[in-house]
mmCIF file of C-alpha atoms in Angstrom:
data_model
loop_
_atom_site.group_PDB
_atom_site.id
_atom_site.type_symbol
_atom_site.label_atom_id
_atom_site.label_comp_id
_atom_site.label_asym_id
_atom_site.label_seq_id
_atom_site.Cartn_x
_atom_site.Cartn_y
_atom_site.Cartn_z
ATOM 1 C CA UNK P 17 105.519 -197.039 -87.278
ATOM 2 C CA UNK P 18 108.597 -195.797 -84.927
ATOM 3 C CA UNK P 19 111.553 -198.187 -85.874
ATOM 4 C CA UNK P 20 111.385 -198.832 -89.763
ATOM 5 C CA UNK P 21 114.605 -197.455 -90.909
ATOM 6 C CA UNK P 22 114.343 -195.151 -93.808
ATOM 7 C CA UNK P 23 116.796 -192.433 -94.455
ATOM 8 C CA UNK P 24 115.777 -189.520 -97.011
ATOM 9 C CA UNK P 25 118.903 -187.180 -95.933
ATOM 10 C CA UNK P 26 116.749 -184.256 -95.751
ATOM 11 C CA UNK P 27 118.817 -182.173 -93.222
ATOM 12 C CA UNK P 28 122.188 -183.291 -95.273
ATOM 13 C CA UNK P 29 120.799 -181.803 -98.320
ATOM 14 C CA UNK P 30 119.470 -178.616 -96.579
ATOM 15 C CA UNK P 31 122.838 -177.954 -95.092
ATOM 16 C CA UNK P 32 124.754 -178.351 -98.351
ATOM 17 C CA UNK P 33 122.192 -175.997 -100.273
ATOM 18 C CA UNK P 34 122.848 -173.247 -97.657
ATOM 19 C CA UNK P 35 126.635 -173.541 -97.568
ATOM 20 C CA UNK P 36 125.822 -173.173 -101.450
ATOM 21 C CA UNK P 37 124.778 -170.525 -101.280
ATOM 22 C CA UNK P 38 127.854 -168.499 -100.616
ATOM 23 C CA UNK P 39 130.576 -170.411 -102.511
ATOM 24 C CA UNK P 40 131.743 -168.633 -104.834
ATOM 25 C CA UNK P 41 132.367 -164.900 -102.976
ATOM 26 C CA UNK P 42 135.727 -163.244 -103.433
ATOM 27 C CA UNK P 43 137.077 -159.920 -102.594
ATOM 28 C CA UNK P 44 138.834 -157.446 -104.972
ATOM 29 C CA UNK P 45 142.112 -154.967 -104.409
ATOM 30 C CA UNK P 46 142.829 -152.332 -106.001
ATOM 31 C CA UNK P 47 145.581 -149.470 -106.528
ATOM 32 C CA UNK P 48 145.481 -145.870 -106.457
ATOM 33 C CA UNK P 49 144.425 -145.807 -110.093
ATOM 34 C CA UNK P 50 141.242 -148.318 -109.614
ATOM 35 C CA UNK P 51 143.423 -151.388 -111.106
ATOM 36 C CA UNK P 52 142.319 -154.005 -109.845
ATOM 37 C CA UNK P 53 145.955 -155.787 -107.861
ATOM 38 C CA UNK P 54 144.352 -159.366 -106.465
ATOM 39 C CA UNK P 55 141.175 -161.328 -106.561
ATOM 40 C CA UNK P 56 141.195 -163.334 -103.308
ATOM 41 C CA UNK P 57 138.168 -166.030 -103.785
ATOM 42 C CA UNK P 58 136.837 -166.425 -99.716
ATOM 43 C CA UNK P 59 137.115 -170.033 -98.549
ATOM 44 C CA UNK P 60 133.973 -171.527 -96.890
ATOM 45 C CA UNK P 61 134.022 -174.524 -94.538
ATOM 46 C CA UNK P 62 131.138 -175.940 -92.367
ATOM 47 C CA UNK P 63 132.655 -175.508 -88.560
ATOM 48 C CA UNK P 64 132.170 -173.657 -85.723
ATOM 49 C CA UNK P 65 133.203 -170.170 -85.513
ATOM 50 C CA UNK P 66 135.229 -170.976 -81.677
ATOM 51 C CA UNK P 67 137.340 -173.669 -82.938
ATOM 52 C CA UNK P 68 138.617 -170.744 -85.767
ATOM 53 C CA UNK P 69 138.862 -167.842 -83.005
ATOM 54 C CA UNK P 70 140.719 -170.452 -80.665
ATOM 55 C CA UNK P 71 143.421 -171.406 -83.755
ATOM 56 C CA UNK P 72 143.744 -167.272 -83.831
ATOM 57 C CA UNK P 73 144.227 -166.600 -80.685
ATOM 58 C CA UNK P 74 147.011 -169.763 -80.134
ATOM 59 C CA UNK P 75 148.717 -167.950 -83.156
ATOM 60 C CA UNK P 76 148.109 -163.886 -82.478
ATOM 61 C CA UNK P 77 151.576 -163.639 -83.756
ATOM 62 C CA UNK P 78 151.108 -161.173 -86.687
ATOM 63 C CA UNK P 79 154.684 -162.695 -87.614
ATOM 64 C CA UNK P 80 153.573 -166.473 -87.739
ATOM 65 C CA UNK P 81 154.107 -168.458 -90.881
ATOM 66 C CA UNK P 82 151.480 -170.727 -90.229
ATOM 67 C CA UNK P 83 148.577 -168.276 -89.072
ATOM 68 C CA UNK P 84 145.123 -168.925 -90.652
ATOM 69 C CA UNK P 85 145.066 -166.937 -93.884
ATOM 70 C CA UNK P 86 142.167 -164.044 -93.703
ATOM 71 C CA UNK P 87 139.061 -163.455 -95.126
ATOM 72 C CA UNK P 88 137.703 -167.021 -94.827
ATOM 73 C CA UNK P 89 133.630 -167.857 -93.296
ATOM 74 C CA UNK P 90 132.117 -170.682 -91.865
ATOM 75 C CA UNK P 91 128.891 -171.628 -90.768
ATOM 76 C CA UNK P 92 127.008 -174.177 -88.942
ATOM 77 C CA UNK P 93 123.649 -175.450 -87.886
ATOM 78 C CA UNK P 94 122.509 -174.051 -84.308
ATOM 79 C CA UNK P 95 118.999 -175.124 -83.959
ATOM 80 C CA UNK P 96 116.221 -177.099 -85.522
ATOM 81 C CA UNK P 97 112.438 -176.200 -84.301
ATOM 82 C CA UNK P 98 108.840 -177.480 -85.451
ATOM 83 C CA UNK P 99 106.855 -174.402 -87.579
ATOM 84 C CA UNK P 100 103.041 -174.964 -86.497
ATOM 85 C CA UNK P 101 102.663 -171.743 -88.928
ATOM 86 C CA UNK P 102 103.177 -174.252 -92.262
ATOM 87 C CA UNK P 103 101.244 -177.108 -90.403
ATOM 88 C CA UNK P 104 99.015 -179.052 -93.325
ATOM 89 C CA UNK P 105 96.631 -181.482 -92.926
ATOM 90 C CA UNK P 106 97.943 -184.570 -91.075
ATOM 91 C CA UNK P 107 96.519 -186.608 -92.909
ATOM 92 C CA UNK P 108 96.538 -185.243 -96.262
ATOM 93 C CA UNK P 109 98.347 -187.229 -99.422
ATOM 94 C CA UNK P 110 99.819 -186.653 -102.684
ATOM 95 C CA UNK P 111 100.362 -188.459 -105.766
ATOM 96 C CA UNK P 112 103.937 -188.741 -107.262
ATOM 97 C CA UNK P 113 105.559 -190.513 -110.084
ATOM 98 C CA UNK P 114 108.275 -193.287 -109.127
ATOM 99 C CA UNK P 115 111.439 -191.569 -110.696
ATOM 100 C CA UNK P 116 112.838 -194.507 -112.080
ATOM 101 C CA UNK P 117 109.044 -196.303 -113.234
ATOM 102 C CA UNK P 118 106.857 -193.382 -114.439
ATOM 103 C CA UNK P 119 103.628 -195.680 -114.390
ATOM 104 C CA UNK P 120 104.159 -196.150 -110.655
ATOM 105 C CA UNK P 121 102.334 -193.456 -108.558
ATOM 106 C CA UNK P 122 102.961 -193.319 -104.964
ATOM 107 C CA UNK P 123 100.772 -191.498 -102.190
ATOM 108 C CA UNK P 124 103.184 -189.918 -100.057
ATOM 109 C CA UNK P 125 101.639 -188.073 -96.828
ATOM 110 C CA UNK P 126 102.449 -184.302 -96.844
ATOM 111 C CA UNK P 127 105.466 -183.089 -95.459
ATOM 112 C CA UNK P 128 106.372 -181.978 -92.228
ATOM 113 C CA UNK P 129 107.373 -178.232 -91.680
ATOM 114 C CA UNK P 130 110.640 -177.208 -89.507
ATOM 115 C CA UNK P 131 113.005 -174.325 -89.383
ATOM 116 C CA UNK P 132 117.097 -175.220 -89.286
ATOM 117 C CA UNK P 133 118.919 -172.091 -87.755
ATOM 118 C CA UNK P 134 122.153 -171.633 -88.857
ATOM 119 C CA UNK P 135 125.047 -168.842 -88.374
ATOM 120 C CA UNK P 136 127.193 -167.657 -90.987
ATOM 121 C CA UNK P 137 130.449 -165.963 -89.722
ATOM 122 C CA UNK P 138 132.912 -164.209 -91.302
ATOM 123 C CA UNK P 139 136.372 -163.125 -90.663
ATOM 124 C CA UNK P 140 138.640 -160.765 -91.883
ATOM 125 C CA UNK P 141 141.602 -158.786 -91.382
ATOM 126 C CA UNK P 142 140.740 -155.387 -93.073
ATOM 127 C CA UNK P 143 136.859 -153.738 -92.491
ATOM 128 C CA UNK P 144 136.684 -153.467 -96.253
ATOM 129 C CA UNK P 145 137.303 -156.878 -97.077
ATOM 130 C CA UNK P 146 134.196 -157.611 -94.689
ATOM 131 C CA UNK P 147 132.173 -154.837 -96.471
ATOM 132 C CA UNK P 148 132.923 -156.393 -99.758
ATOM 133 C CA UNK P 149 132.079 -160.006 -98.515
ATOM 134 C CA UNK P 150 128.369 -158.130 -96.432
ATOM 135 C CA UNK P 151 127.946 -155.991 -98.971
ATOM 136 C CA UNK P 152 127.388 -159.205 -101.927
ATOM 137 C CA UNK P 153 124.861 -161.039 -99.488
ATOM 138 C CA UNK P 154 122.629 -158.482 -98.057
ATOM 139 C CA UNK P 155 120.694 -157.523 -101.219
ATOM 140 C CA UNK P 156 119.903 -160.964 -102.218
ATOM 141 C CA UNK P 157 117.750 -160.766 -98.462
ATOM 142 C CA UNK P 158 114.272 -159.270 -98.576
ATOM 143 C CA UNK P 159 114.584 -160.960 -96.024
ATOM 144 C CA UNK P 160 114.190 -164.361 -97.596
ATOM 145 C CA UNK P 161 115.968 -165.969 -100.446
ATOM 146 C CA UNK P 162 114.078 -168.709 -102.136
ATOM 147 C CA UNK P 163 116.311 -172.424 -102.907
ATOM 148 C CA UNK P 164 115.641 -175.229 -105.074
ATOM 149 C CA UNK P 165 115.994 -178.417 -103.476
ATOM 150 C CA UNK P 166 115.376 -182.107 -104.548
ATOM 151 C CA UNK P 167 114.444 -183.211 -101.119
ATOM 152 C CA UNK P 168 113.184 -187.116 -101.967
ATOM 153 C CA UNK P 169 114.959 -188.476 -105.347
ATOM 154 C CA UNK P 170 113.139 -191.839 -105.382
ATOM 155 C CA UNK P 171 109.913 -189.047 -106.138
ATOM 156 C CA UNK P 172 112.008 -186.003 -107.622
ATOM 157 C CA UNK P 173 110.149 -183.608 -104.838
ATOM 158 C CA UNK P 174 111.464 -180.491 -105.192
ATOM 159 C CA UNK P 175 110.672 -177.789 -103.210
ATOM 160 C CA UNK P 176 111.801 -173.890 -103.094
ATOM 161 C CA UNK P 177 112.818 -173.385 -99.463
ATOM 162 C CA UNK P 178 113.148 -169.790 -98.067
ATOM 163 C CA UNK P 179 116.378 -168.873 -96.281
ATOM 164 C CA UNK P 180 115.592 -166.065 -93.668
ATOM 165 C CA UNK P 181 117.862 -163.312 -92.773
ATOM 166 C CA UNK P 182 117.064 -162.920 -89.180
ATOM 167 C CA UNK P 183 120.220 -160.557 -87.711
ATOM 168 C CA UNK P 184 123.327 -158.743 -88.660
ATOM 169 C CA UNK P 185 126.335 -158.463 -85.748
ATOM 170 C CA UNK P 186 129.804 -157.564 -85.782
ATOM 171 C CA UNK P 187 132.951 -157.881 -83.435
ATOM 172 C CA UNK P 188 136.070 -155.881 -83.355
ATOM 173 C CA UNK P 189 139.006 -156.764 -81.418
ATOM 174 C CA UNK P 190 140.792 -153.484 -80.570
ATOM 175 C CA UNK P 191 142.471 -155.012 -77.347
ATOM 176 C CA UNK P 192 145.735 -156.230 -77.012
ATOM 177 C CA UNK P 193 149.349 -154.995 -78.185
ATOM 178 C CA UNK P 194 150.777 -154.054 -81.849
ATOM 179 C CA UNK P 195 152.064 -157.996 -82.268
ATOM 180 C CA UNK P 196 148.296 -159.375 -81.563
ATOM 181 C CA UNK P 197 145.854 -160.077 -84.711
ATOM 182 C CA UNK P 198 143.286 -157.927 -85.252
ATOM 183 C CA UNK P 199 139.764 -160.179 -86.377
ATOM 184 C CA UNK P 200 136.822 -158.304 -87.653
ATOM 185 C CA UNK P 201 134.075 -160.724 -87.224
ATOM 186 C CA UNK P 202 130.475 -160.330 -88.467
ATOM 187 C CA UNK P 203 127.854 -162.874 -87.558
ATOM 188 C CA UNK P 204 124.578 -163.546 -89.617
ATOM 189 C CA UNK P 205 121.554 -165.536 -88.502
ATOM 190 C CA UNK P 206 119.339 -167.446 -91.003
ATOM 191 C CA UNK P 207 116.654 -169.450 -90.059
ATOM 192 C CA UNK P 208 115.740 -172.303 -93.535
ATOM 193 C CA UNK P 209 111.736 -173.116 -94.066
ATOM 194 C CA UNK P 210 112.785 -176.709 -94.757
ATOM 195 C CA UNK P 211 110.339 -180.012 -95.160
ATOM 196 C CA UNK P 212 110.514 -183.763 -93.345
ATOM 197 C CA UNK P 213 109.153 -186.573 -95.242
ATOM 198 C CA UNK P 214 108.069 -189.691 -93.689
ATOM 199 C CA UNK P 215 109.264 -193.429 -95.501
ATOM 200 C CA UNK P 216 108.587 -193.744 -99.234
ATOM 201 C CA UNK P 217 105.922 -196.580 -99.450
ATOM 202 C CA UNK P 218 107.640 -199.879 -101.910
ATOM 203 C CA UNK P 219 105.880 -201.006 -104.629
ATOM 204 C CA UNK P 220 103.155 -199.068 -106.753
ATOM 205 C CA UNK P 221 99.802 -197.365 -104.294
ATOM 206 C CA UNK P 222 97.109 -199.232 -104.472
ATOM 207 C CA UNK P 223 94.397 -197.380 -105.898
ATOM 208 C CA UNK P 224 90.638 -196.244 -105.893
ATOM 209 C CA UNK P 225 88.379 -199.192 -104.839
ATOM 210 C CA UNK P 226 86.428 -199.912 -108.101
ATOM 211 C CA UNK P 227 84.070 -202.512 -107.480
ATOM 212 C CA UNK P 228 82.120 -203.707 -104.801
ATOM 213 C CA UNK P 229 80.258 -206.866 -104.698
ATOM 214 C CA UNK P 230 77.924 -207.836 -102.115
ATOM 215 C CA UNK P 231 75.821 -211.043 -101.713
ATOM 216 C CA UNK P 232 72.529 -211.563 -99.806
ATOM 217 C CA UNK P 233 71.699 -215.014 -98.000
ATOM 218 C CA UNK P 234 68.627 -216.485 -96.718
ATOM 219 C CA UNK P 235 69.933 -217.490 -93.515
ATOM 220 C CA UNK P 236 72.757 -216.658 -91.053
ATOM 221 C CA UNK P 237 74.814 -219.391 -91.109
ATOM 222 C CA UNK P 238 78.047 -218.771 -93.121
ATOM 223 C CA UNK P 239 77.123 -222.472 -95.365
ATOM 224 C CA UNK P 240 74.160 -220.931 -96.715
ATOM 225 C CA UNK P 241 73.799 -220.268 -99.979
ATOM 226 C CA UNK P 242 73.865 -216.414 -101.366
ATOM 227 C CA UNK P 243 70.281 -216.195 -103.037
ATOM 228 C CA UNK P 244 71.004 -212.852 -104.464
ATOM 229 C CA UNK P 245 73.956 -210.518 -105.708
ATOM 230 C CA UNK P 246 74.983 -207.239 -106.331
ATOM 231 C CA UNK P 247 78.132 -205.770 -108.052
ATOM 232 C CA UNK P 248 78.399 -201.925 -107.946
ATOM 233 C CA UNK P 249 81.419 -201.215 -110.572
ATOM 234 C CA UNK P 250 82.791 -197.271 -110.694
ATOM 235 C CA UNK P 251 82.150 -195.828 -114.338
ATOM 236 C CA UNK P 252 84.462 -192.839 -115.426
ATOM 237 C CA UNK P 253 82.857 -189.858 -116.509
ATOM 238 C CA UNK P 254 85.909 -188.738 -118.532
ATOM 239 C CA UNK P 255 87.820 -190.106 -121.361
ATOM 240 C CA UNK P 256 91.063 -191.020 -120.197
ATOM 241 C CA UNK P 257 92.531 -193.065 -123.374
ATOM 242 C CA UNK P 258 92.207 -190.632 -125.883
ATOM 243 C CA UNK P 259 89.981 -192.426 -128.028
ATOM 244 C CA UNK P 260 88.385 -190.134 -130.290
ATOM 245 C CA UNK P 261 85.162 -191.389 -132.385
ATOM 246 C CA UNK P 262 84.288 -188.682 -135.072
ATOM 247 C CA UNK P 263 83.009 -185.241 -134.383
ATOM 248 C CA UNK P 264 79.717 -183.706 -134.255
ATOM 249 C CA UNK P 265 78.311 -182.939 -137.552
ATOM 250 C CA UNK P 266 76.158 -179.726 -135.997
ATOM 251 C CA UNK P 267 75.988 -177.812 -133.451
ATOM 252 C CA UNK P 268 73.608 -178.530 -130.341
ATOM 253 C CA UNK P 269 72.054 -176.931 -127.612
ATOM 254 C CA UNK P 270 72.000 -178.220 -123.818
ATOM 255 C CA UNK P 271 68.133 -179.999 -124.156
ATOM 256 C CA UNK P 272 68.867 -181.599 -127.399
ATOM 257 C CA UNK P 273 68.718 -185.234 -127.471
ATOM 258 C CA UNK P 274 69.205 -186.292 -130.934
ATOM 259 C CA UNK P 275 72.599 -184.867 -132.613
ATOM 260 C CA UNK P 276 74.382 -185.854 -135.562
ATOM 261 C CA UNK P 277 77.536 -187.512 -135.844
ATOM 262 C CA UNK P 278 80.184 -187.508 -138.815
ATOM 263 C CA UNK P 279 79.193 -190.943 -138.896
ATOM 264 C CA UNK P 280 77.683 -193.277 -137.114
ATOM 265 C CA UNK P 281 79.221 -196.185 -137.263
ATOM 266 C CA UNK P 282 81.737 -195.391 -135.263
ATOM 267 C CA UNK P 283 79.436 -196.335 -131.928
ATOM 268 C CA UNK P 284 77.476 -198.339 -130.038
ATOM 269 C CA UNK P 285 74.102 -198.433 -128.187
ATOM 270 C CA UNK P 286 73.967 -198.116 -124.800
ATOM 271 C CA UNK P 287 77.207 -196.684 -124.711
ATOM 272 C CA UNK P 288 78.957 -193.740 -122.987
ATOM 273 C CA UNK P 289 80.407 -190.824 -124.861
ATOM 274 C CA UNK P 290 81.864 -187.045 -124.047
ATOM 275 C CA UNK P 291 82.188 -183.992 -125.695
ATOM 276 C CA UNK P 292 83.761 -181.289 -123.732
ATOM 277 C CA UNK P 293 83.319 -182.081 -120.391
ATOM 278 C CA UNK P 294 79.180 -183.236 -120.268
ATOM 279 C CA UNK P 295 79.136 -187.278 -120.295
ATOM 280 C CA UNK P 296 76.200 -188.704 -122.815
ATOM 281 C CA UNK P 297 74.657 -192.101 -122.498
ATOM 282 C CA UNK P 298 73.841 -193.529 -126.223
ATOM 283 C CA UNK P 299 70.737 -195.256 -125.974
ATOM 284 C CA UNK P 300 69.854 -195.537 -129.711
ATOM 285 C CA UNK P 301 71.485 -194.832 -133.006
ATOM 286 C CA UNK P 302 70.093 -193.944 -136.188
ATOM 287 C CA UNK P 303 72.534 -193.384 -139.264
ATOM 288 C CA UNK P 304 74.410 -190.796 -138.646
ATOM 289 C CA UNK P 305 71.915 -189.742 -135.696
ATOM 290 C CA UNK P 306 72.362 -190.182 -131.733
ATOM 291 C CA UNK P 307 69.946 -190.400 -129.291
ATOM 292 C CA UNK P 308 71.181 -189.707 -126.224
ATOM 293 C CA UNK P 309 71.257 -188.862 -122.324
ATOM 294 C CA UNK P 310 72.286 -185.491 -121.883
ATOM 295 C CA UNK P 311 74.275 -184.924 -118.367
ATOM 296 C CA UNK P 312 74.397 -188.076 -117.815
ATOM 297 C CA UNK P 313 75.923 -188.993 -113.899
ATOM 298 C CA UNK P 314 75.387 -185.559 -112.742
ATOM 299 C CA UNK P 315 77.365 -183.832 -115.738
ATOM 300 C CA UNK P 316 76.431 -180.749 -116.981
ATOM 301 C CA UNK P 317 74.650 -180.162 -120.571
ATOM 302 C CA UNK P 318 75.849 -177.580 -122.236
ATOM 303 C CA UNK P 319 75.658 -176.282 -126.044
ATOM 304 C CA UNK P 320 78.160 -177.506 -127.890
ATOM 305 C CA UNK P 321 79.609 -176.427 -131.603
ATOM 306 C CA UNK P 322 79.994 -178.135 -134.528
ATOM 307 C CA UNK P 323 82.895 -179.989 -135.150
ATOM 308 C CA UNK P 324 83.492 -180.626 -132.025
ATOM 309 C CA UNK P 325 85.455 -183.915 -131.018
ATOM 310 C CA UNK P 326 83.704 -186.682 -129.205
ATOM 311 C CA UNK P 327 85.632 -189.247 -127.208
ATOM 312 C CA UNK P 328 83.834 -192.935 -126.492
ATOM 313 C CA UNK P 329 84.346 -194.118 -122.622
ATOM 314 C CA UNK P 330 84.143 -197.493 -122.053
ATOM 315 C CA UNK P 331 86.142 -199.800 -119.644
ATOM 316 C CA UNK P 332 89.259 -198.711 -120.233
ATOM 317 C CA UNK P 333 88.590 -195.564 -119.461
ATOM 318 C CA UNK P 334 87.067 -196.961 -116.089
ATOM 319 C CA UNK P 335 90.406 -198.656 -115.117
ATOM 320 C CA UNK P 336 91.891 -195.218 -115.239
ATOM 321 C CA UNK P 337 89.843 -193.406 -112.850
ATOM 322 C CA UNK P 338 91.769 -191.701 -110.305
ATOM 323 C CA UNK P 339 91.056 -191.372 -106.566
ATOM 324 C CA UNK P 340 90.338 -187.196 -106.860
ATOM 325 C CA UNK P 341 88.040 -187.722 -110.322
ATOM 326 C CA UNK P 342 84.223 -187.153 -110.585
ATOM 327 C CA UNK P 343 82.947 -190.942 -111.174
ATOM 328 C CA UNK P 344 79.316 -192.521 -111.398
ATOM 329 C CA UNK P 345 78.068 -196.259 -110.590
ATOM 330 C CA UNK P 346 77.140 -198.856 -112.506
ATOM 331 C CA UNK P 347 75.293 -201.359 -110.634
ATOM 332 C CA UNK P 348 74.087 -204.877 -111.750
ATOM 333 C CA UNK P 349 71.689 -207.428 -109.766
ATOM 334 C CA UNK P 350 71.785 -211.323 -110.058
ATOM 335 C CA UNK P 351 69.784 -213.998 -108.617
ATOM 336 C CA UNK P 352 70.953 -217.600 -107.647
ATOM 337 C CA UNK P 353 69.312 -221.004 -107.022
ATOM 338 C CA UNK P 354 72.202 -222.985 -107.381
ATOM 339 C CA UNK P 355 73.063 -223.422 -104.044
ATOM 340 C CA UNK P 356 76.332 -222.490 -104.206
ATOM 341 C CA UNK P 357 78.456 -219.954 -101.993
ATOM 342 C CA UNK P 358 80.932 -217.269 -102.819
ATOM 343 C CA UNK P 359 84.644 -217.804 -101.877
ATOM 344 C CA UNK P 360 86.403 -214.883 -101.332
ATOM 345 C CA UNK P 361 89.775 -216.249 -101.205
ATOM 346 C CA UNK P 362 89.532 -217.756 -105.020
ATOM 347 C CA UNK P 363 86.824 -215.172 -105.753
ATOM 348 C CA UNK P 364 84.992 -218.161 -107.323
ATOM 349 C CA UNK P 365 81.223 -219.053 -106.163
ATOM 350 C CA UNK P 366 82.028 -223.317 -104.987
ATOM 351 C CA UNK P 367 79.593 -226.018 -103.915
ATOM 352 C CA UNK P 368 78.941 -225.892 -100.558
ATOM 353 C CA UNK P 369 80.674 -229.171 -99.330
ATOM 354 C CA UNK P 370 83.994 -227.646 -100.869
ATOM 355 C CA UNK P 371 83.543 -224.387 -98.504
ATOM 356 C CA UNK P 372 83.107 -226.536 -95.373
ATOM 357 C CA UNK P 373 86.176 -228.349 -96.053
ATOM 358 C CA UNK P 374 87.972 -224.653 -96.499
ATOM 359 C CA UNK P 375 86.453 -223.580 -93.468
ATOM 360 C CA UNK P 376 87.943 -227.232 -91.162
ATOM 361 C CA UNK P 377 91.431 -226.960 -92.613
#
């Protein structure tokens, strides 16, 4: 909750993709002939636009050595607002790779939406060095432009985030004598569809709860005995591995029940197996001949061609299964008369004696 540092420097990397943006502008001079004289490439530095018009006014001189050297643009971040219009579910996840471990997946809750104003300014001396500078922007504006940005490294997240052109104005300073400075100064607004991400969770997700194991007793008392068991276990309906066991030897329709294999050796009774997307349950084999469960945990049956691959699932494949996969049950029942009870710490069933002396320390 509230005071676990983390620090993704979301708002530092959305700042320097905007100033980015317009880093490499220059304006072009040329003679009477269309030679081009000078190339003057525009500096860009993050400050606001008053400390610049202050530094101009202290030195109007048009004769100063020292006065700031025009074009030149800065901008700065004015405001920074929630967007309800981007809201997502709050509580939503994704899955990401760890950058550095790709067999480490992390659920990461979705982002958070906001919009960062920010106000471009440029100055100039001449009104055709700022049409030069407007003229490069303004058609890249319709009225967004769209910018890649790794937002969380530890996940490589990158998202394209919109950069708004909101308004256009411009100031001209007529006033003032022959030795004052004239600044032509046109101000952009931009509002940046950008994305907060809470902490990173350490260490790999824990995943999809695969088995469940519940025991009956024939009393209330926490010392009795469990007298029964059961152990529901998720089964994958996919093959996940890879693990391809011959191909079908014909083609088959969605009722048929016995197809043939390339060969049959290759599988086992009472076995799961999937071609396409249906799931089959062997429950017999014959040769080179299956006899099967078509749709089996509420897949589809479908025809199917010959030739076509068939993959074996097994428990490997039910390791695998992922939190947002189709998945069936298997479920088991045992029956004790030993007397003994189940300790969950160990996860090993212990005489009863054992657990009391658990239960005192």
């Amino acid at each position: 909750m509230l005071g676990t540092y983390y620090y993704n420097e979301i708002f530092r990397k959305t700042v320097v993709a905007f100033g980015t943006i317009f880093n490499n502008l220059d304006i072009r001079h040329t003679d009477s002939s269309g030679n081009v004289t000078s190339v003057i490439k525009v500096p860009l530095s993050y400050a606001p636009i008053q400390k610049f018009l202050a530094r101009i006014e202290q030195q109007s001189d048009i004769g100063s050595k020292n006065a700031i050297t025009l074009p030149r643009m800065s901008f700065e971040m004015t405001s920074l607002n929630y967007d309800p219009s981007r809201k997502g579910t709050v509580t939503k996840q994704f899955k990401a790779f760890n950058k550095s471990n790709k067999t480490e997946v992390k659920k990461v809750f979705m982002p958070v939406p906001y919009n960062m104003g920010f106000e471009l300014n440029i100055m100039t001396k001449l009104n055709e060095d700022a049409l030069q500078i407007i003229e490069q922007i303004l058609p890249y504006f319709q009225p967004a432009y769209n910018v890649s940005v790794k937002l969380i490294d530890e996940i490589g997240e990158r998202k394209d985030i919109p950069v708004v052109l909101e308004s256009i104005s411009m100031r001209d300073d007529y006033d003032g004598d022959f030795n004052k400075r004239r600044v032509l100064l046109y101000t952009l607004q931009f509002k940046v569809k950008t994305y907060l991400y809470g902490p990173i969770p350490a260490g790999k997700t824990p995943g999809v709860i695969k088995k469940v194991q519940v025991d009956y007793h024939t009393e209330a008392s926490k010392k009795s005995p469990r007298s029964m068991r059961y152990i529901g276990k998720a089964s994958a309906t996919k093959n996940y591995t890879g693990t391809q066991a011959g191909t079908l030897a014909g083609s088959i329709e969605a009722d048929t029940t016995n197809i043939s294999v390339s060969d049959g050796s290759l599988f086992l009774e009472q076995s799961r197996i999937t071609i396409n997307d249906e799931l089959m349950f062997i429950s017999k084999i014959i040769n080179n001949n299956l006899v099967v469960s078509r749709g089996y945990e509420n897949t589809t049956a479908v025809s199917h061609i010959a030739s076509t691959a068939i993959f074996v699932v097994d428990v490997q494949d039910d390791i695998l299964i992922e939190s947002e996969d189709d998945f069936g049950f298997d479920g088991s029942t045992e029956f004790f008369s030993d007397g003994k009870i189940f300790n969950p710490t160990s996860g090993q069933d212990i005489d009863p004696w054992l657990w009391l002396k658990i239960l005192m320390k």
